[in-house]
Amino acid sequence: MTTTEKVREAADDGTRRQFISWVTLALMTTASVASLRPSPSMAIYGLAAVFLYLLPAVVFLLPTALVGAELASGWNGGIYRWVSEALGKPLGFLAVWCQFAMTIAYYPSLLAYVASTFAYVIHPSLAENGPYVAIVIVVIYWTGVWVSSRGTRTVAGLSSFGLIVGTLVPGVVLVALGVVFLSQGNPSAAPMSADHWLPPWTGLASLVLIVNNFLSYAGMEMNGVHVSSLREPRSEYPRSIFLATGLVLLIFILPALAISWVMPAEQLSLTAGLMQAFQAFFGHFGVAWLTKVVGIMLVMAALGGMLTWLAGPAKGLVMLSRQEGYLPPFLQRLNRNGVPQNIMVAQGVITTLIGVLYAFSDDVSSAYWMFSVITVQIYLIAYLLMFLAVIRLRTTQPDQPRGFHVPAVRLVAGVGFVASLAAMAIGFVPPDQFGDAPLWRYLLIVGGGLVLIGLVAPLAFLKLRKPSWIHPDAVRDGPPAGP
């Protein structure tokens, strides 16, 4: 190919396109998905954690990544545009609302993890103390709102720093400690023989913790927007996704196994399990003081992620509502830094109420799990709509230019849709690990949270919507965009 042909190929709207390699995209995708937070919930299963990570990776992670790439390379504007084009604007609003609303349940569970982790810096006994966890949730959330409302430029830097210092480094250290621990001849707390490859079957309750993996993999489709930056999207994007999937699985699986080597399942906390493992390993090797150092690193990573998420989904919803009138004017207001402070405050009131519930909980792990399930349930509504949208758009807009086409789209999207529906259904079954807690209470909290936050609230906004809710400056805000 001549130089002139290369320039012509790289031209887009009269400007030179900036290409990225498929390896770079794979690393970007890995960074946006991988986390150590879900490791304790899978460590309970020991060697079976490998299977329980692989299954949702095949039936959920890969379909969302592939479908997201086709939609992002054909229609800008995010999930609102995709679902609106295929299924109509009301369902488009429902999808973008669920992307925002899932954070209402997400922040209490994330900050409960932060509280339990930080307890190992102060006093480990606080990790399962309800009032302590409630205070941390409320104080840190409102501090985050204060920081985000000022539009500080340090947020992005803190997030990137937190990824390396609070995820990659502790993950490598944890796995290395586990390998050395076993190589010294110490027995694993969980059986590692081949006959433990599958989790013991005691009914659906034995598989419920797998639901948390759907939240762990959520967001894989977001980097599909970069598919047009690849030189050969049709061949390079699948390679990128398979590499990212492999890296994500390693980051999820190896730390979970390392935790299971040193911590018996019956002693493992879902919020503080990571710190329990570090404490056990460091204590074994005579460097117990490093537990506090790692605790601070993990807290930094979690807080960086929280600040990144705090204003993003809210601003996407507000900018869309200014154009379409989905929210009342009060919730559409931006402060002088362009941050949707009012809706963040309204969200914070609900987060505070949920956080206070921890003060009355005698089992922080159970409360953490229930709010994690609500988060997954709400987010999965958006994914269900996304899978339907890609099939519908193949029929209604077959000639729309796309940088990437999902092979066997009906099969791929169908598998993702059924898997998401199954995950929602399984989420209503309490895990075996929660003993004899009343079933009605679990169903009331999980089902009530899903219905009220994920369905009733957006339907009420659509029902009460008025033409006067459209912002007079909406034209200047640009096209509707997802969070």
GROMACS .gro file of C-alpha atoms in nm:
model
  483
    1MET     CA    1   0.000   0.000   0.000
    2THR     CA    2   0.136   0.341  -0.096
    3THR     CA    3   0.173   0.632   0.145
    4THR     CA    4  -0.108   0.815  -0.034
    5GLU     CA    5  -0.338   0.515   0.008
    6LYS     CA    6  -0.254   0.492   0.378
    7VAL     CA    7  -0.336   0.860   0.430
    8ARG     CA    8  -0.661   0.818   0.239
    9GLU     CA    9  -0.750   0.512   0.448
   10ALA     CA   10  -0.680   0.702   0.769
   11ALA     CA   11  -0.880   1.005   0.667
   12ASP     CA   12  -1.211   1.067   0.841
   13ASP     CA   13  -1.406   1.390   0.792
   14GLY     CA   14  -1.094   1.547   0.639
   15THR     CA   15  -0.876   1.473   0.940
   16ARG     CA   16  -0.622   1.201   1.010
   17ARG     CA   17  -0.766   0.925   1.228
   18GLN     CA   18  -0.569   0.812   1.529
   19PHE     CA   19  -0.555   0.433   1.531
   20ILE     CA   20  -0.498   0.215   1.835
   21SER     CA   21  -0.380  -0.145   1.841
   22TRP     CA   22  -0.610  -0.428   1.939
   23VAL     CA   23  -0.379  -0.503   2.231
   24THR     CA   24  -0.419  -0.146   2.359
   25LEU     CA   25  -0.797  -0.177   2.338
   26ALA     CA   26  -0.780  -0.507   2.525
   27LEU     CA   27  -0.583  -0.342   2.806
   28MET     CA   28  -0.827  -0.048   2.818
   29THR     CA   29  -1.117  -0.291   2.847
   30THR     CA   30  -0.943  -0.492   3.117
   31ALA     CA   31  -0.875  -0.177   3.320
   32SER     CA   32  -1.241  -0.074   3.305
   33VAL     CA   33  -1.377  -0.411   3.421
   34ALA     CA   34  -1.126  -0.591   3.645
   35SER     CA   35  -1.147  -0.551   4.022
   36LEU     CA   36  -1.052  -0.736   4.341
   37ARG     CA   37  -1.377  -0.651   4.522
   38PRO     CA   38  -1.580  -0.959   4.416
   39SER     CA   39  -1.300  -1.205   4.502
   40PRO     CA   40  -1.425  -1.301   4.853
   41SER     CA   41  -1.773  -1.396   4.729
   42MET     CA   42  -1.618  -1.644   4.484
   43ALA     CA   43  -1.345  -1.764   4.722
   44ILE     CA   44  -1.622  -1.935   4.919
   45TYR     CA   45  -1.643  -2.190   4.636
   46GLY     CA   46  -1.271  -2.272   4.630
   47LEU     CA   47  -1.162  -2.436   4.303
   48ALA     CA   48  -1.519  -2.416   4.172
   49ALA     CA   49  -1.470  -2.038   4.145
   50VAL     CA   50  -1.295  -2.105   3.814
   51PHE     CA   51  -1.612  -2.257   3.668
   52LEU     CA   52  -1.834  -1.990   3.822
   53TYR     CA   53  -1.626  -1.717   3.657
   54LEU     CA   54  -1.600  -1.893   3.321
   55LEU     CA   55  -1.972  -1.959   3.285
   56PRO     CA   56  -2.093  -1.595   3.300
   57ALA     CA   57  -1.790  -1.492   3.093
   58VAL     CA   58  -1.911  -1.710   2.807
   59VAL     CA   59  -2.284  -1.642   2.834
   60PHE     CA   60  -2.275  -1.275   2.941
   61LEU     CA   61  -1.937  -1.102   2.914
   62LEU     CA   62  -1.865  -1.202   2.553
   63PRO     CA   63  -2.220  -1.129   2.424
   64THR     CA   64  -2.228  -0.783   2.586
   65ALA     CA   65  -1.886  -0.694   2.448
   66LEU     CA   66  -1.969  -0.807   2.093
   67VAL     CA   67  -2.317  -0.653   2.086
   68GLY     CA   68  -2.186  -0.330   2.237
   69ALA     CA   69  -1.922  -0.307   1.963
   70GLU     CA   70  -2.178  -0.332   1.683
   71LEU     CA   71  -2.413  -0.078   1.841
   72ALA     CA   72  -2.137   0.167   1.933
   73SER     CA   73  -1.982   0.149   1.586
   74GLY     CA   74  -2.318   0.217   1.420
   75TRP     CA   75  -2.491   0.470   1.645
   76ASN     CA   76  -2.335   0.731   1.873
   77GLY     CA   77  -2.512   0.846   2.187
   78GLY     CA   78  -2.482   0.533   2.401
   79ILE     CA   79  -2.753   0.298   2.519
   80TYR     CA   80  -3.029   0.561   2.500
   81ARG     CA   81  -2.975   0.603   2.128
   82TRP     CA   82  -2.946   0.230   2.067
   83VAL     CA   83  -3.266   0.135   2.249
   84SER     CA   84  -3.459   0.440   2.128
   85GLU     CA   85  -3.379   0.367   1.763
   86ALA     CA   86  -3.490   0.005   1.805
   87LEU     CA   87  -3.766   0.005   2.066
   88GLY     CA   88  -3.877   0.366   2.112
   89LYS     CA   89  -3.779   0.658   2.336
   90PRO     CA   90  -3.967   0.548   2.653
   91LEU     CA   91  -3.769   0.223   2.665
   92GLY     CA   92  -3.457   0.420   2.576
   93PHE     CA   93  -3.516   0.631   2.885
   94LEU     CA   94  -3.573   0.317   3.093
   95ALA     CA   95  -3.236   0.181   2.979
   96VAL     CA   96  -3.040   0.496   3.057
   97TRP     CA   97  -3.230   0.537   3.385
   98CYS     CA   98  -3.125   0.187   3.494
   99GLN     CA   99  -2.761   0.268   3.416
  100PHE     CA  100  -2.795   0.563   3.653
  101ALA     CA  101  -3.027   0.408   3.913
  102MET     CA  102  -2.815   0.100   3.972
  103THR     CA  103  -2.563   0.332   4.139
  104ILE     CA  104  -2.820   0.405   4.413
  105ALA     CA  105  -2.776   0.049   4.538
  106TYR     CA  106  -2.415   0.023   4.418
  107TYR     CA  107  -2.271   0.297   4.638
  108PRO     CA  108  -2.390   0.147   4.971
  109SER     CA  109  -2.243  -0.193   4.880
  110LEU     CA  110  -1.917  -0.037   4.751
  111LEU     CA  111  -1.879   0.182   5.058
  112ALA     CA  112  -1.961  -0.109   5.289
  113TYR     CA  113  -1.662  -0.282   5.130
  114VAL     CA  114  -1.455   0.034   5.187
  115ALA     CA  115  -1.565   0.048   5.551
  116SER     CA  116  -1.480  -0.316   5.617
  117THR     CA  117  -1.145  -0.282   5.441
  118PHE     CA  118  -1.053   0.034   5.631
  119ALA     CA  119  -1.150  -0.139   5.956
  120TYR     CA  120  -0.832  -0.346   5.921
  121VAL     CA  121  -0.635  -0.021   5.933
  122ILE     CA  122  -0.814   0.088   6.252
  123HIS     CA  123  -0.948  -0.222   6.427
  124PRO     CA  124  -1.054  -0.544   6.246
  125SER     CA  125  -1.352  -0.603   6.478
  126LEU     CA  126  -1.525  -0.303   6.319
  127ALA     CA  127  -1.553  -0.484   5.984
  128GLU     CA  128  -1.886  -0.643   6.085
  129ASN     CA  129  -2.005  -0.352   6.302
  130GLY     CA  130  -2.328  -0.210   6.154
  131PRO     CA  131  -2.316   0.144   6.303
  132TYR     CA  132  -1.952   0.188   6.198
  133VAL     CA  133  -2.029   0.077   5.842
  134ALA     CA  134  -2.332   0.309   5.827
  135ILE     CA  135  -2.127   0.611   5.939
  136VAL     CA  136  -1.855   0.541   5.681
  137ILE     CA  137  -2.111   0.506   5.400
  138VAL     CA  138  -2.279   0.838   5.481
  139VAL     CA  139  -1.962   1.038   5.545
  140ILE     CA  140  -1.770   0.915   5.239
  141TYR     CA  141  -2.064   0.948   5.000
  142TRP     CA  142  -2.130   1.311   5.091
  143THR     CA  143  -1.760   1.387   5.082
  144GLY     CA  144  -1.756   1.244   4.730
  145VAL     CA  145  -2.050   1.464   4.631
  146TRP     CA  146  -1.866   1.768   4.766
  147VAL     CA  147  -1.550   1.682   4.571
  148SER     CA  148  -1.734   1.598   4.249
  149SER     CA  149  -1.952   1.910   4.261
  150ARG     CA  150  -1.640   2.121   4.228
  151GLY     CA  151  -1.549   1.959   3.898
  152THR     CA  152  -1.197   1.889   4.023
  153ARG     CA  153  -0.947   1.766   3.768
  154THR     CA  154  -0.785   1.542   4.024
  155VAL     CA  155  -1.069   1.288   4.000
  156ALA     CA  156  -0.943   1.128   3.678
  157GLY     CA  157  -0.588   1.110   3.809
  158LEU     CA  158  -0.702   0.956   4.137
  159SER     CA  159  -0.898   0.691   3.948
  160SER     CA  160  -0.601   0.589   3.728
  161PHE     CA  161  -0.366   0.590   4.027
  162GLY     CA  162  -0.614   0.380   4.224
  163LEU     CA  163  -0.635   0.118   3.949
  164ILE     CA  164  -0.262   0.048   3.959
  165VAL     CA  165  -0.195   0.094   4.330
  166GLY     CA  166  -0.520  -0.051   4.461
  167THR     CA  167  -0.595  -0.332   4.214
  168LEU     CA  168  -0.298  -0.460   4.014
  169VAL     CA  169  -0.030  -0.438   4.284
  170PRO     CA  170  -0.238  -0.594   4.568
  171GLY     CA  171  -0.368  -0.861   4.328
  172VAL     CA  172  -0.018  -0.968   4.227
  173VAL     CA  173   0.101  -0.960   4.588
  174LEU     CA  174  -0.196  -1.169   4.705
  175VAL     CA  175  -0.142  -1.438   4.442
  176ALA     CA  176   0.236  -1.444   4.501
  177LEU     CA  177   0.182  -1.486   4.876
  178GLY     CA  178  -0.062  -1.768   4.807
  179VAL     CA  179   0.181  -1.952   4.579
  180VAL     CA  180   0.465  -1.922   4.832
  181PHE     CA  181   0.228  -2.030   5.111
  182LEU     CA  182   0.138  -2.352   4.925
  183SER     CA  183   0.495  -2.416   4.809
  184GLN     CA  184   0.603  -2.425   5.174
  185GLY     CA  185   0.385  -2.731   5.218
  186ASN     CA  186   0.097  -2.558   5.396
  187PRO     CA  187  -0.243  -2.720   5.325
  188SER     CA  188  -0.506  -2.525   5.134
  189ALA     CA  189  -0.812  -2.424   5.337
  190ALA     CA  190  -1.029  -2.524   5.039
  191PRO     CA  191  -0.991  -2.860   4.859
  192MET     CA  192  -0.805  -2.822   4.529
  193SER     CA  193  -0.862  -3.170   4.386
  194ALA     CA  194  -1.020  -3.221   4.044
  195ASP     CA  195  -1.348  -3.348   4.190
  196HIS     CA  196  -1.409  -3.000   4.337
  197TRP     CA  197  -1.412  -2.834   3.994
  198LEU     CA  198  -1.792  -2.792   4.014
  199PRO     CA  199  -1.971  -2.638   4.314
  200PRO     CA  200  -2.167  -2.881   4.534
  201TRP     CA  201  -2.529  -2.886   4.419
  202THR     CA  202  -2.787  -2.820   4.691
  203GLY     CA  203  -3.041  -2.647   4.470
  204LEU     CA  204  -3.040  -2.297   4.321
  205ALA     CA  205  -2.922  -2.149   4.650
  206SER     CA  206  -2.583  -2.311   4.596
  207LEU     CA  207  -2.525  -2.105   4.281
  208VAL     CA  208  -2.668  -1.772   4.388
  209LEU     CA  209  -2.334  -1.603   4.449
  210ILE     CA  210  -2.263  -1.638   4.075
  211VAL     CA  211  -2.506  -1.348   4.023
  212ASN     CA  212  -2.244  -1.111   4.160
  213ASN     CA  213  -2.022  -1.200   3.863
  214PHE     CA  214  -2.267  -1.036   3.626
  215LEU     CA  215  -2.204  -0.706   3.805
  216SER     CA  216  -1.831  -0.778   3.798
  217TYR     CA  217  -1.843  -0.804   3.418
  218ALA     CA  218  -2.077  -0.508   3.367
  219GLY     CA  219  -1.933  -0.230   3.155
  220MET     CA  220  -1.750  -0.456   2.910
  221GLU     CA  221  -1.953  -0.305   2.625
  222MET     CA  222  -1.853   0.054   2.703
  223ASN     CA  223  -1.522   0.030   2.517
  224GLY     CA  224  -1.706  -0.078   2.203
  225VAL     CA  225  -1.712   0.291   2.114
  226HIS     CA  226  -1.341   0.260   2.025
  227VAL     CA  227  -1.398  -0.009   1.762
  228SER     CA  228  -1.373   0.252   1.485
  229SER     CA  229  -1.019   0.331   1.603
  230LEU     CA  230  -0.896  -0.015   1.501
  231ARG     CA  231  -0.743  -0.058   1.156
  232GLU     CA  232  -0.926  -0.386   1.088
  233PRO     CA  233  -1.227  -0.392   1.324
  234ARG     CA  234  -1.378  -0.716   1.192
  235SER     CA  235  -1.068  -0.922   1.275
  236GLU     CA  236  -0.901  -0.713   1.547
  237TYR     CA  237  -1.199  -0.646   1.775
  238PRO     CA  238  -1.274  -1.015   1.843
  239ARG     CA  239  -0.905  -1.069   1.919
  240SER     CA  240  -0.910  -0.770   2.154
  241ILE     CA  241  -1.218  -0.900   2.334
  242PHE     CA  242  -1.081  -1.252   2.376
  243LEU     CA  243  -0.752  -1.116   2.514
  244ALA     CA  244  -0.937  -0.879   2.751
  245THR     CA  245  -1.161  -1.165   2.862
  246GLY     CA  246  -0.857  -1.379   2.940
  247LEU     CA  247  -0.689  -1.101   3.138
  248VAL     CA  248  -1.009  -1.018   3.328
  249LEU     CA  249  -1.057  -1.383   3.418
  250LEU     CA  250  -0.700  -1.407   3.550
  251ILE     CA  251  -0.748  -1.095   3.765
  252PHE     CA  252  -1.075  -1.231   3.902
  253ILE     CA  253  -0.989  -1.600   3.941
  254LEU     CA  254  -0.634  -1.604   4.081
  255PRO     CA  255  -0.699  -1.372   4.380
  256ALA     CA  256  -1.019  -1.565   4.460
  257LEU     CA  257  -0.822  -1.889   4.466
  258ALA     CA  258  -0.548  -1.731   4.677
  259ILE     CA  259  -0.808  -1.624   4.934
  260SER     CA  260  -0.956  -1.976   4.940
  261TRP     CA  261  -0.610  -2.123   5.011
  262VAL     CA  262  -0.576  -1.942   5.342
  263MET     CA  263  -0.934  -1.863   5.460
  264PRO     CA  264  -1.194  -2.133   5.536
  265ALA     CA  265  -1.526  -2.057   5.364
  266GLU     CA  266  -1.723  -2.056   5.690
  267GLN     CA  267  -1.501  -1.778   5.830
  268LEU     CA  268  -1.498  -1.562   5.517
  269SER     CA  269  -1.668  -1.221   5.518
  270LEU     CA  270  -1.808  -1.099   5.184
  271THR     CA  271  -1.705  -0.742   5.263
  272ALA     CA  272  -1.377  -0.797   5.446
  273GLY     CA  273  -1.265  -1.128   5.295
  274LEU     CA  274  -0.985  -0.967   5.098
  275MET     CA  275  -0.838  -0.813   5.411
  276GLN     CA  276  -0.887  -1.135   5.605
  277ALA     CA  277  -0.667  -1.311   5.349
  278PHE     CA  278  -0.398  -1.043   5.356
  279GLN     CA  279  -0.399  -1.047   5.735
  280ALA     CA  280  -0.361  -1.425   5.740
  281PHE     CA  281  -0.082  -1.427   5.481
  282PHE     CA  282   0.112  -1.136   5.632
  283GLY     CA  283   0.071  -1.285   5.979
  284HIS     CA  284   0.207  -1.618   5.855
  285PHE     CA  285   0.514  -1.453   5.701
  286GLY     CA  286   0.575  -1.228   6.004
  287VAL     CA  287   0.497  -0.894   5.837
  288ALA     CA  288   0.152  -0.829   5.985
  289TRP     CA  289   0.209  -0.452   5.970
  290LEU     CA  290   0.174  -0.465   5.591
  291THR     CA  291  -0.198  -0.542   5.632
  292LYS     CA  292  -0.267  -0.178   5.709
  293VAL     CA  293  -0.064  -0.063   5.409
  294VAL     CA  294  -0.261  -0.285   5.172
  295GLY     CA  295  -0.586  -0.174   5.336
  296ILE     CA  296  -0.508   0.189   5.252
  297MET     CA  297  -0.420   0.091   4.893
  298LEU     CA  298  -0.749  -0.094   4.845
  299VAL     CA  299  -0.949   0.193   4.991
  300MET     CA  300  -0.778   0.436   4.751
  301ALA     CA  301  -0.878   0.218   4.454
  302ALA     CA  302  -1.239   0.195   4.566
  303LEU     CA  303  -1.267   0.568   4.633
  304GLY     CA  304  -1.111   0.652   4.298
  305GLY     CA  305  -1.367   0.431   4.127
  306MET     CA  306  -1.651   0.588   4.324
  307LEU     CA  307  -1.550   0.942   4.226
  308THR     CA  308  -1.530   0.838   3.861
  309TRP     CA  309  -1.881   0.693   3.870
  310LEU     CA  310  -2.039   0.957   4.092
  311ALA     CA  311  -2.101   1.238   3.842
  312GLY     CA  312  -2.080   1.041   3.513
  313PRO     CA  313  -2.412   0.851   3.499
  314ALA     CA  314  -2.597   1.138   3.669
  315LYS     CA  315  -2.471   1.392   3.415
  316GLY     CA  316  -2.559   1.166   3.123
  317LEU     CA  317  -2.915   1.133   3.251
  318VAL     CA  318  -2.948   1.506   3.319
  319MET     CA  319  -2.816   1.615   2.978
  320LEU     CA  320  -3.060   1.377   2.810
  321SER     CA  321  -3.347   1.502   3.026
  322ARG     CA  322  -3.273   1.864   2.938
  323GLN     CA  323  -3.341   1.776   2.575
  324GLU     CA  324  -3.630   1.533   2.617
  325GLY     CA  325  -3.790   1.659   2.940
  326TYR     CA  326  -3.771   1.332   3.131
  327LEU     CA  327  -3.687   1.489   3.469
  328PRO     CA  328  -3.837   1.794   3.642
  329PRO     CA  329  -3.633   2.116   3.602
  330PHE     CA  330  -3.509   2.104   3.962
  331LEU     CA  331  -3.325   1.777   3.897
  332GLN     CA  332  -3.186   1.907   3.567
  333ARG     CA  333  -2.994   2.197   3.715
  334LEU     CA  334  -2.618   2.212   3.681
  335ASN     CA  335  -2.397   2.409   3.917
  336ARG     CA  336  -2.140   2.662   3.798
  337ASN     CA  337  -1.893   2.380   3.733
  338GLY     CA  338  -2.138   2.197   3.504
  339VAL     CA  339  -2.200   1.920   3.761
  340PRO     CA  340  -2.559   1.790   3.819
  341GLN     CA  341  -2.541   1.861   4.190
  342ASN     CA  342  -2.916   1.851   4.260
  343ILE     CA  343  -2.972   1.499   4.130
  344MET     CA  344  -2.659   1.383   4.311
  345VAL     CA  345  -2.801   1.526   4.635
  346ALA     CA  346  -3.137   1.355   4.574
  347GLN     CA  347  -2.952   1.032   4.506
  348GLY     CA  348  -2.752   1.090   4.823
  349VAL     CA  349  -3.066   1.111   5.037
  350ILE     CA  350  -3.162   0.760   4.925
  351THR     CA  351  -2.806   0.636   4.966
  352THR     CA  352  -2.805   0.776   5.320
  353LEU     CA  353  -3.129   0.598   5.407
  354ILE     CA  354  -2.987   0.270   5.274
  355GLY     CA  355  -2.663   0.330   5.460
  356VAL     CA  356  -2.849   0.383   5.786
  357LEU     CA  357  -3.001   0.035   5.744
  358TYR     CA  358  -2.653  -0.105   5.802
  359ALA     CA  359  -2.664   0.042   6.152
  360PHE     CA  360  -2.953  -0.191   6.234
  361SER     CA  361  -2.804  -0.495   6.062
  362ASP     CA  362  -2.656  -0.771   6.272
  363ASP     CA  363  -2.496  -0.923   5.962
  364VAL     CA  364  -2.308  -0.676   5.741
  365SER     CA  365  -2.222  -0.947   5.485
  366SER     CA  366  -2.592  -1.024   5.431
  367ALA     CA  367  -2.680  -0.657   5.385
  368TYR     CA  368  -2.386  -0.613   5.148
  369TRP     CA  369  -2.501  -0.908   4.938
  370MET     CA  370  -2.863  -0.790   4.914
  371PHE     CA  371  -2.767  -0.445   4.789
  372SER     CA  372  -2.521  -0.602   4.545
  373VAL     CA  373  -2.805  -0.814   4.406
  374ILE     CA  374  -3.031  -0.510   4.368
  375THR     CA  375  -2.753  -0.337   4.176
  376VAL     CA  376  -2.721  -0.632   3.938
  377GLN     CA  377  -3.098  -0.665   3.892
  378ILE     CA  378  -3.141  -0.301   3.794
  379TYR     CA  379  -2.839  -0.299   3.562
  380LEU     CA  380  -2.958  -0.617   3.388
  381ILE     CA  381  -3.275  -0.440   3.273
  382ALA     CA  382  -3.055  -0.216   3.056
  383TYR     CA  383  -2.873  -0.520   2.918
  384LEU     CA  384  -3.198  -0.700   2.832
  385LEU     CA  385  -3.305  -0.395   2.631
  386MET     CA  386  -2.963  -0.375   2.464
  387PHE     CA  387  -2.978  -0.737   2.343
  388LEU     CA  388  -3.328  -0.681   2.203
  389ALA     CA  389  -3.212  -0.359   2.037
  390VAL     CA  390  -2.930  -0.516   1.834
  391ILE     CA  391  -3.162  -0.781   1.690
  392ARG     CA  392  -3.430  -0.525   1.609
  393LEU     CA  393  -3.184  -0.287   1.441
  394ARG     CA  394  -3.048  -0.565   1.221
  395THR     CA  395  -3.403  -0.594   1.083
  396THR     CA  396  -3.516  -0.230   1.073
  397GLN     CA  397  -3.185  -0.062   0.977
  398PRO     CA  398  -2.979  -0.327   0.796
  399ASP     CA  399  -2.803  -0.067   0.578
  400GLN     CA  400  -2.681   0.151   0.866
  401PRO     CA  401  -2.299   0.156   0.843
  402ARG     CA  402  -2.138  -0.043   1.123
  403GLY     CA  403  -1.769  -0.083   1.197
  404PHE     CA  404  -1.833  -0.430   1.335
  405HIS     CA  405  -2.100  -0.696   1.277
  406VAL     CA  406  -2.171  -0.957   1.544
  407PRO     CA  407  -2.148  -1.301   1.384
  408ALA     CA  408  -2.469  -1.504   1.438
  409VAL     CA  409  -2.620  -1.202   1.609
  410ARG     CA  410  -2.948  -1.368   1.703
  411LEU     CA  411  -2.766  -1.654   1.875
  412VAL     CA  412  -2.514  -1.429   2.053
  413ALA     CA  413  -2.776  -1.175   2.167
  414GLY     CA  414  -3.018  -1.456   2.255
  415VAL     CA  415  -2.762  -1.624   2.480
  416GLY     CA  416  -2.689  -1.290   2.652
  417PHE     CA  417  -3.062  -1.218   2.695
  418VAL     CA  418  -3.142  -1.559   2.845
  419ALA     CA  419  -2.837  -1.544   3.073
  420SER     CA  420  -2.936  -1.199   3.199
  421LEU     CA  421  -3.294  -1.313   3.260
  422ALA     CA  422  -3.171  -1.621   3.446
  423ALA     CA  423  -2.939  -1.409   3.661
  424MET     CA  424  -3.230  -1.183   3.757
  425ALA     CA  425  -3.440  -1.485   3.855
  426ILE     CA  426  -3.161  -1.655   4.054
  427GLY     CA  427  -3.100  -1.328   4.240
  428PHE     CA  428  -3.429  -1.380   4.424
  429VAL     CA  429  -3.296  -1.698   4.586
  430PRO     CA  430  -3.106  -1.638   4.914
  431PRO     CA  431  -2.757  -1.799   4.918
  432ASP     CA  432  -2.684  -2.099   5.139
  433GLN     CA  433  -2.432  -1.888   5.330
  434PHE     CA  434  -2.702  -1.676   5.495
  435GLY     CA  435  -2.845  -1.947   5.714
  436ASP     CA  436  -3.193  -1.915   5.861
  437ALA     CA  437  -3.269  -1.548   5.791
  438PRO     CA  438  -3.639  -1.494   5.703
  439LEU     CA  439  -3.705  -1.545   5.333
  440TRP     CA  440  -3.973  -1.274   5.324
  441ARG     CA  441  -3.727  -1.010   5.438
  442TYR     CA  442  -3.479  -1.101   5.165
  443LEU     CA  443  -3.749  -1.100   4.896
  444LEU     CA  444  -3.894  -0.773   5.024
  445ILE     CA  445  -3.562  -0.590   5.012
  446VAL     CA  446  -3.437  -0.734   4.681
  447GLY     CA  447  -3.774  -0.734   4.501
  448GLY     CA  448  -3.878  -0.401   4.646
  449GLY     CA  449  -3.550  -0.238   4.549
  450LEU     CA  450  -3.573  -0.368   4.192
  451VAL     CA  451  -3.936  -0.266   4.143
  452LEU     CA  452  -3.921   0.074   4.311
  453ILE     CA  453  -3.584   0.196   4.181
  454GLY     CA  454  -3.568   0.010   3.850
  455LEU     CA  455  -3.931   0.027   3.730
  456VAL     CA  456  -4.169   0.244   3.934
  457ALA     CA  457  -3.945   0.552   3.945
  458PRO     CA  458  -3.878   0.576   3.567
  459LEU     CA  459  -4.243   0.498   3.481
  460ALA     CA  460  -4.353   0.775   3.718
  461PHE     CA  461  -4.121   1.026   3.547
  462LEU     CA  462  -4.256   0.922   3.206
  463LYS     CA  463  -4.615   0.952   3.331
  464LEU     CA  464  -4.563   1.297   3.486
  465ARG     CA  465  -4.346   1.429   3.202
  466LYS     CA  466  -4.444   1.774   3.074
  467PRO     CA  467  -4.334   1.975   2.767
  468SER     CA  468  -4.224   2.253   3.003
  469TRP     CA  469  -3.959   2.019   3.144
  470ILE     CA  470  -3.754   2.054   2.824
  471HIS     CA  471  -3.468   2.293   2.898
  472PRO     CA  472  -3.468   2.609   2.683
  473ASP     CA  473  -3.095   2.570   2.616
  474ALA     CA  474  -3.126   2.203   2.522
  475VAL     CA  475  -3.028   2.263   2.159
  476ARG     CA  476  -2.687   2.384   2.273
  477ASP     CA  477  -2.629   2.076   2.485
  478GLY     CA  478  -2.565   1.861   2.176
  479PRO     CA  479  -2.713   1.520   2.090
  480PRO     CA  480  -2.846   1.291   2.361
  481ALA     CA  481  -2.567   1.091   2.516
  482GLY     CA  482  -2.558   0.793   2.745
  483PRO     CA  483  -2.369   0.813   3.075
   0.00000   0.00000   0.00000
